[in-house]
PDB file of C-alpha atoms and ligand atoms in Angstrom:
ATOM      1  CA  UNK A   1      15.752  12.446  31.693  1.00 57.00           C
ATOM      2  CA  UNK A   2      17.441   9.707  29.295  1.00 76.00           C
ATOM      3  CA  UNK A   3      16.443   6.454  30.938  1.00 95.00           C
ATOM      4  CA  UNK A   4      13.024   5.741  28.774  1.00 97.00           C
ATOM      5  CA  UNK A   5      10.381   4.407  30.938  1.00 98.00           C
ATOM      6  CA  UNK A   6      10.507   1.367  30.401  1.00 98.00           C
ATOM      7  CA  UNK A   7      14.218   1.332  31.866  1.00 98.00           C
ATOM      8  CA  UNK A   8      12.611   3.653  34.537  1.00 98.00           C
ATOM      9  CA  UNK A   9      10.104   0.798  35.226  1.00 98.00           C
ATOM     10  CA  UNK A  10      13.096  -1.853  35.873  1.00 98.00           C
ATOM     11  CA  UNK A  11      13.288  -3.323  32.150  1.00 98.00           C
ATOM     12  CA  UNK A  12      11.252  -6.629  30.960  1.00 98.00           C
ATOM     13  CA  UNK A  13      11.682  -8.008  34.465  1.00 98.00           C
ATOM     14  CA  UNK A  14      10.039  -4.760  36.414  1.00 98.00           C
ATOM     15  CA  UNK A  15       7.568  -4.024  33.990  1.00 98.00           C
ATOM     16  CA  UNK A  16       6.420  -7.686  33.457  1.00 98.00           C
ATOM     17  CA  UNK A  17       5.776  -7.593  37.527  1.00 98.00           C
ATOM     18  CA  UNK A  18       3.646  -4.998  37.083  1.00 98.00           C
ATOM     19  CA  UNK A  19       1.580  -6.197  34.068  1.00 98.00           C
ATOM     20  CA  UNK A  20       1.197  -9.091  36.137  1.00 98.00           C
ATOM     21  CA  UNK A  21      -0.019  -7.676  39.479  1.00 98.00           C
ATOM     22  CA  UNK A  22      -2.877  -5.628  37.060  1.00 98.00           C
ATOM     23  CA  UNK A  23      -4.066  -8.356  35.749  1.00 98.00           C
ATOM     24  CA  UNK A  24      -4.375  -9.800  39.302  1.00 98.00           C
ATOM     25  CA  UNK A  25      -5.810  -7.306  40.057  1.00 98.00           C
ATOM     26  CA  UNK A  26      -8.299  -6.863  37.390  1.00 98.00           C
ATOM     27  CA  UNK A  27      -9.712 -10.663  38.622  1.00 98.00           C
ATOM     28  CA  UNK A  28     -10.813  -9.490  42.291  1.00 98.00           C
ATOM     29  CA  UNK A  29     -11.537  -6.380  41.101  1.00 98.00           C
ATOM     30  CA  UNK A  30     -15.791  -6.386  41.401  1.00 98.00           C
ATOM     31  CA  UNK A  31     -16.127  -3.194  38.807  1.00 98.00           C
ATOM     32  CA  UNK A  32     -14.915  -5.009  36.219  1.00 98.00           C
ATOM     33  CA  UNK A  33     -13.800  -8.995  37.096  1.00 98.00           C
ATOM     34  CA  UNK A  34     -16.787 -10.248  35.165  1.00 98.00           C
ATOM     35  CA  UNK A  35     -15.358  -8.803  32.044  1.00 98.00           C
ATOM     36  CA  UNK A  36     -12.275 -11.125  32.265  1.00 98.00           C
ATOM     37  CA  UNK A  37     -14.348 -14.455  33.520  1.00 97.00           C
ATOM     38  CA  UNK A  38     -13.652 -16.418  30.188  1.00 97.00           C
ATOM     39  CA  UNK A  39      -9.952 -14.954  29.918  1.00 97.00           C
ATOM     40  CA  UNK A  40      -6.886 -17.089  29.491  1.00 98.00           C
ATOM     41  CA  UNK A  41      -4.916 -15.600  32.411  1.00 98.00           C
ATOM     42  CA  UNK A  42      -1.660 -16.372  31.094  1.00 98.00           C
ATOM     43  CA  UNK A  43      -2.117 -15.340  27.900  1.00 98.00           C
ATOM     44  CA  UNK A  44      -3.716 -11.805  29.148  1.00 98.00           C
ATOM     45  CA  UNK A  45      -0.245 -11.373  30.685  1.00 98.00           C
ATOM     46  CA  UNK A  46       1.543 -12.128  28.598  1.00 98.00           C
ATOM     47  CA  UNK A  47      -0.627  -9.805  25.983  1.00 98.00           C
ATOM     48  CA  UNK A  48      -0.171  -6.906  28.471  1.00 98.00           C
ATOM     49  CA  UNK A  49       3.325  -7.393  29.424  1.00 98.00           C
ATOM     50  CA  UNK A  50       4.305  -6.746  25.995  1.00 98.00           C
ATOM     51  CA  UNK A  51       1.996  -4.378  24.906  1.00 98.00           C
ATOM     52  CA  UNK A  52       3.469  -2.339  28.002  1.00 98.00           C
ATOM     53  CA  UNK A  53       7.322  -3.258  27.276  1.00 98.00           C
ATOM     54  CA  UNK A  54       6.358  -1.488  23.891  1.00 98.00           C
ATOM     55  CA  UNK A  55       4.801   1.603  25.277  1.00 97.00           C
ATOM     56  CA  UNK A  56       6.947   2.759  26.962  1.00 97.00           C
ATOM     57  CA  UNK A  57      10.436   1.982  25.446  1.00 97.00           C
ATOM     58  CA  UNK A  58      11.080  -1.230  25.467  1.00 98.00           C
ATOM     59  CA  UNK A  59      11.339  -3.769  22.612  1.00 98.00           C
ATOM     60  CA  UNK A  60       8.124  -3.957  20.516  1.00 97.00           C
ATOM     61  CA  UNK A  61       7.255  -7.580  20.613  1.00 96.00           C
ATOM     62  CA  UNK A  62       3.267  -7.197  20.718  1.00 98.00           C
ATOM     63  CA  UNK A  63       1.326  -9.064  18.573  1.00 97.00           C
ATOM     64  CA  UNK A  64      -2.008  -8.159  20.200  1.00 97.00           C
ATOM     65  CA  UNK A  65      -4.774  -6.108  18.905  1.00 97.00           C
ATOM     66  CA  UNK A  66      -4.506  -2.694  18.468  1.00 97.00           C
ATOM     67  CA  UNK A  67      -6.941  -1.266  21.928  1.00 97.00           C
ATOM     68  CA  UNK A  68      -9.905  -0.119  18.986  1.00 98.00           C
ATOM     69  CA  UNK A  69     -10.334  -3.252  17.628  1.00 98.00           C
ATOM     70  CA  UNK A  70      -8.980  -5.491  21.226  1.00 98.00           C
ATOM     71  CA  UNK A  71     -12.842  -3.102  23.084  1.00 98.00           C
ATOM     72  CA  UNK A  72     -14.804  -2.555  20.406  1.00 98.00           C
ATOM     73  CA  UNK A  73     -18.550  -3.623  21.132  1.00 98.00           C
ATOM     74  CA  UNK A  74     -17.205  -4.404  24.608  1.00 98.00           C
ATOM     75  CA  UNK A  75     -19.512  -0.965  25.535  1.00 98.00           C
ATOM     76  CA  UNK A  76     -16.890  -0.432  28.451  1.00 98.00           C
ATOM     77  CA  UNK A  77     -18.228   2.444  30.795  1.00 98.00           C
ATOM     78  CA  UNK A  78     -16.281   5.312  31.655  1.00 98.00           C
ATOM     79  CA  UNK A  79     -16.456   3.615  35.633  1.00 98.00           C
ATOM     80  CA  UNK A  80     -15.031   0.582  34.406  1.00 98.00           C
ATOM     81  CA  UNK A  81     -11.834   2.826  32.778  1.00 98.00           C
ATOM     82  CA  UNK A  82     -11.366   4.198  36.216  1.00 98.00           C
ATOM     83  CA  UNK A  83     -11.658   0.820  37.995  1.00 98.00           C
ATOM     84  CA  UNK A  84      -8.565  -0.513  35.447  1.00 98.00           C
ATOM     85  CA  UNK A  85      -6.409   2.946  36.225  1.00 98.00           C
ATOM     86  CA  UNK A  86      -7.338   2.147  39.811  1.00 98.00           C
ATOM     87  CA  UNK A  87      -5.678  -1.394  39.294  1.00 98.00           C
ATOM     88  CA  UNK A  88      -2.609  -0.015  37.571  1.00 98.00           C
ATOM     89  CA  UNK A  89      -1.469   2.467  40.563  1.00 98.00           C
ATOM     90  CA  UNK A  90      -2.307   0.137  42.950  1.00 98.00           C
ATOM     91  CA  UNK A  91       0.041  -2.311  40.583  1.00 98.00           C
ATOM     92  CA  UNK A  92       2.537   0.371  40.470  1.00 98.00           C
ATOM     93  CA  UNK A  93       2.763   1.279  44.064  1.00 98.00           C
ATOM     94  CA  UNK A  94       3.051  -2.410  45.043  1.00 98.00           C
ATOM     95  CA  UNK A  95       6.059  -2.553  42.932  1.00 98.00           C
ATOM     96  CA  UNK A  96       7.612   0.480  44.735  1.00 98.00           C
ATOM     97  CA  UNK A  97       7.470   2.877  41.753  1.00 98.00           C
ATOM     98  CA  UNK A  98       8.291   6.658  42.113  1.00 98.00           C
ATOM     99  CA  UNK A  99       5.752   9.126  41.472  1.00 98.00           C
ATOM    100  CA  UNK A 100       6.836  10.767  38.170  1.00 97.00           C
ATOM    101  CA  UNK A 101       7.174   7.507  37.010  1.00 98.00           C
ATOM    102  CA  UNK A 102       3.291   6.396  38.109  1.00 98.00           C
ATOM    103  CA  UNK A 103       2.473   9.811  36.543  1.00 98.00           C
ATOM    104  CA  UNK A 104       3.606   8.273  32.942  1.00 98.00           C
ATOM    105  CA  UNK A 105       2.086   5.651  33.293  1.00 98.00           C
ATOM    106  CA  UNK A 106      -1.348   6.603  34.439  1.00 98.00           C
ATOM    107  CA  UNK A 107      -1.535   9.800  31.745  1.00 98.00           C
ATOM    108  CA  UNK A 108      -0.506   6.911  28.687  1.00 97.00           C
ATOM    109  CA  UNK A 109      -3.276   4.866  29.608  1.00 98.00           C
ATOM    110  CA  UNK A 110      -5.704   7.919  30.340  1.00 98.00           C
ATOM    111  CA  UNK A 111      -5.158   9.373  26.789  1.00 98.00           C
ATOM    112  CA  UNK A 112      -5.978   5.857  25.507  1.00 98.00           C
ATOM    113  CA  UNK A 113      -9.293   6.278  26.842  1.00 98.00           C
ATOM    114  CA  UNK A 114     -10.616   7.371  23.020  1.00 98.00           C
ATOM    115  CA  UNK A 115      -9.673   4.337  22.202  1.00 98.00           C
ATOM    116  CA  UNK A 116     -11.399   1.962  25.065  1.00 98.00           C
ATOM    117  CA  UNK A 117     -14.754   3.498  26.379  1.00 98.00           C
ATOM    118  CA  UNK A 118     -17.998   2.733  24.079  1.00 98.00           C
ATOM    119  CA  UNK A 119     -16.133   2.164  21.245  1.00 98.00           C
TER     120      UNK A 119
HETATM  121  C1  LIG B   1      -5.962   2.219  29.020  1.00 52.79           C
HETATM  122  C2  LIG B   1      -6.772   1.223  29.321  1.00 52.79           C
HETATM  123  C3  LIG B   1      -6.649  -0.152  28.709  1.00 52.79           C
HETATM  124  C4  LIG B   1      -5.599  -0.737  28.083  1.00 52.79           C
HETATM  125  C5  LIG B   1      -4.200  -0.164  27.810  1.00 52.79           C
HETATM  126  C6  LIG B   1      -6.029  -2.067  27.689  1.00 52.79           C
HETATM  127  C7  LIG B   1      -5.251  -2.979  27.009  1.00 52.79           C
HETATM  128  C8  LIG B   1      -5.669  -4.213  26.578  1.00 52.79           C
HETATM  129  C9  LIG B   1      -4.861  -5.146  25.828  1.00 52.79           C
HETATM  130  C10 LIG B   1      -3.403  -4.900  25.409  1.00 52.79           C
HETATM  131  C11 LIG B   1      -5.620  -6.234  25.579  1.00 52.79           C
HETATM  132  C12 LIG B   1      -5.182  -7.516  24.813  1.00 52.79           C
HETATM  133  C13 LIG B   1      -5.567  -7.469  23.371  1.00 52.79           C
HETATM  134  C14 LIG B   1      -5.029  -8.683  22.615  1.00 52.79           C
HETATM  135  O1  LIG B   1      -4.368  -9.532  23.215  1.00 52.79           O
HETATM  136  O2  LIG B   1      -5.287  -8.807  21.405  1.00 52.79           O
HETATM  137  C15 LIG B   1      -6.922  -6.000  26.170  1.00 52.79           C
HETATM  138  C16 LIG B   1      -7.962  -6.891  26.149  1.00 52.79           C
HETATM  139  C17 LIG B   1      -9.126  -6.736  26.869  1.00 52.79           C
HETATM  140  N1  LIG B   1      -9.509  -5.634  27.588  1.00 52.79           N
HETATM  141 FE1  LIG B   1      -8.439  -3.935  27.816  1.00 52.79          FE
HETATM  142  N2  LIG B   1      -7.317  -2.258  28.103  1.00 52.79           N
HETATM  143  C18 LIG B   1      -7.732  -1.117  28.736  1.00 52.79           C
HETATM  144  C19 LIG B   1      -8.970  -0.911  29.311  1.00 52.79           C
HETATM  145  C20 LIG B   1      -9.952  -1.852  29.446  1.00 52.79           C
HETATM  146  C21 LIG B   1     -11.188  -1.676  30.188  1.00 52.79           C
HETATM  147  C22 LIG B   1     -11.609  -0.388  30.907  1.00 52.79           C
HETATM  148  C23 LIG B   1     -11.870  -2.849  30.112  1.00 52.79           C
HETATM  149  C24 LIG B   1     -13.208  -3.198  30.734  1.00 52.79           C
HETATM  150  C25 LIG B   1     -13.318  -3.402  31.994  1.00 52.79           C
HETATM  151  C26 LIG B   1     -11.067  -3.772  29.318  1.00 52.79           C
HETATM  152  C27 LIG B   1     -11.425  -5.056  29.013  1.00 52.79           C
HETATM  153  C28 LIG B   1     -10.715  -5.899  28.200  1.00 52.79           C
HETATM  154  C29 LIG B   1     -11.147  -7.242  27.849  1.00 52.79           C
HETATM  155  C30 LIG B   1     -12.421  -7.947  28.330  1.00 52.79           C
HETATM  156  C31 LIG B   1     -10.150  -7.772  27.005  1.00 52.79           C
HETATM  157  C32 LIG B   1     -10.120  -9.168  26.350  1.00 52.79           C
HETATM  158  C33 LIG B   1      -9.503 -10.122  27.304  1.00 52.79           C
HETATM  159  C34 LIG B   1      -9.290 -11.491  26.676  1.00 52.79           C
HETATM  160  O3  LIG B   1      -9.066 -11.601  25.459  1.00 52.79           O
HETATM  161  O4  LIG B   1      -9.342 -12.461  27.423  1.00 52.79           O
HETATM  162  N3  LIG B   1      -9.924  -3.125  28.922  1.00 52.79           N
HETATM  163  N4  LIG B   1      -6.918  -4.770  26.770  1.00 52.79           N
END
């Protein structure tokens, strides 16, 4: 396995599609949509998009909060974490990603957990 994920994923252009369908699908998603009702859409996106080019191989051009200090006092509930890794495979599968690859993804966000729910 050489190709890092982020190649995997399709590069800037395949990953950025896939940030972007989350993030759709965060807004109709009723778990956790009200969380996201005073977001700037474009600029949650954009904020994902690169923190996910970064995470998985691509260039790092985040400028974001680190995911402590981006939840904390949020009090996000272990259902709501689900309800976001919900969002991402059903982001992933609509952009025809393999399995191992969905794999990857879902276990890097689920070992970010720590770092998300009532923090
Ligand atoms: C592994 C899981 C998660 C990851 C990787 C993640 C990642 C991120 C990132 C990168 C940001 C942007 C920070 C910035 O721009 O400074 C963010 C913001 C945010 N996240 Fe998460 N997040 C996760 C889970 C959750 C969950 C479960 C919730 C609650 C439903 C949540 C709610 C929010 C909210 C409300 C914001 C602020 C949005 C805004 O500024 O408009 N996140 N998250």
């Amino acid at each position: 396995m050489s190709e890092s994920l982020y190649e995997r994923l399709g590069g800037t252009e395949g990953v950025t599609k896939i940030a972007n369908d989350l993030v759709d699908n965060h807004m109709v998603n009723k778990a956790i949509a009200p969380r996201f009702a005073d977001s700037d859409v474009a600029a949650l996106k954009k904020s994902a998009a690169t923190f996910f080019i970064a995470g998985t191989g691509g260039p790092n051009d985040y400028t974001g909060k680190d995911l402590l200090t981006a939840h904390k006092g949020m009090n996000i509930s272990a259902t709501e974490f689900i309800a976001v890794l919900d969002d991402a495979l059903d982001a992933l599968e609509k952009n025809g990603v393999g399995q191992r690859e969905q794999e990857e993804v879902l276990f890097a966000f689920y070992s970010m957990r720590s770092q998300v729910v009532r923090v």
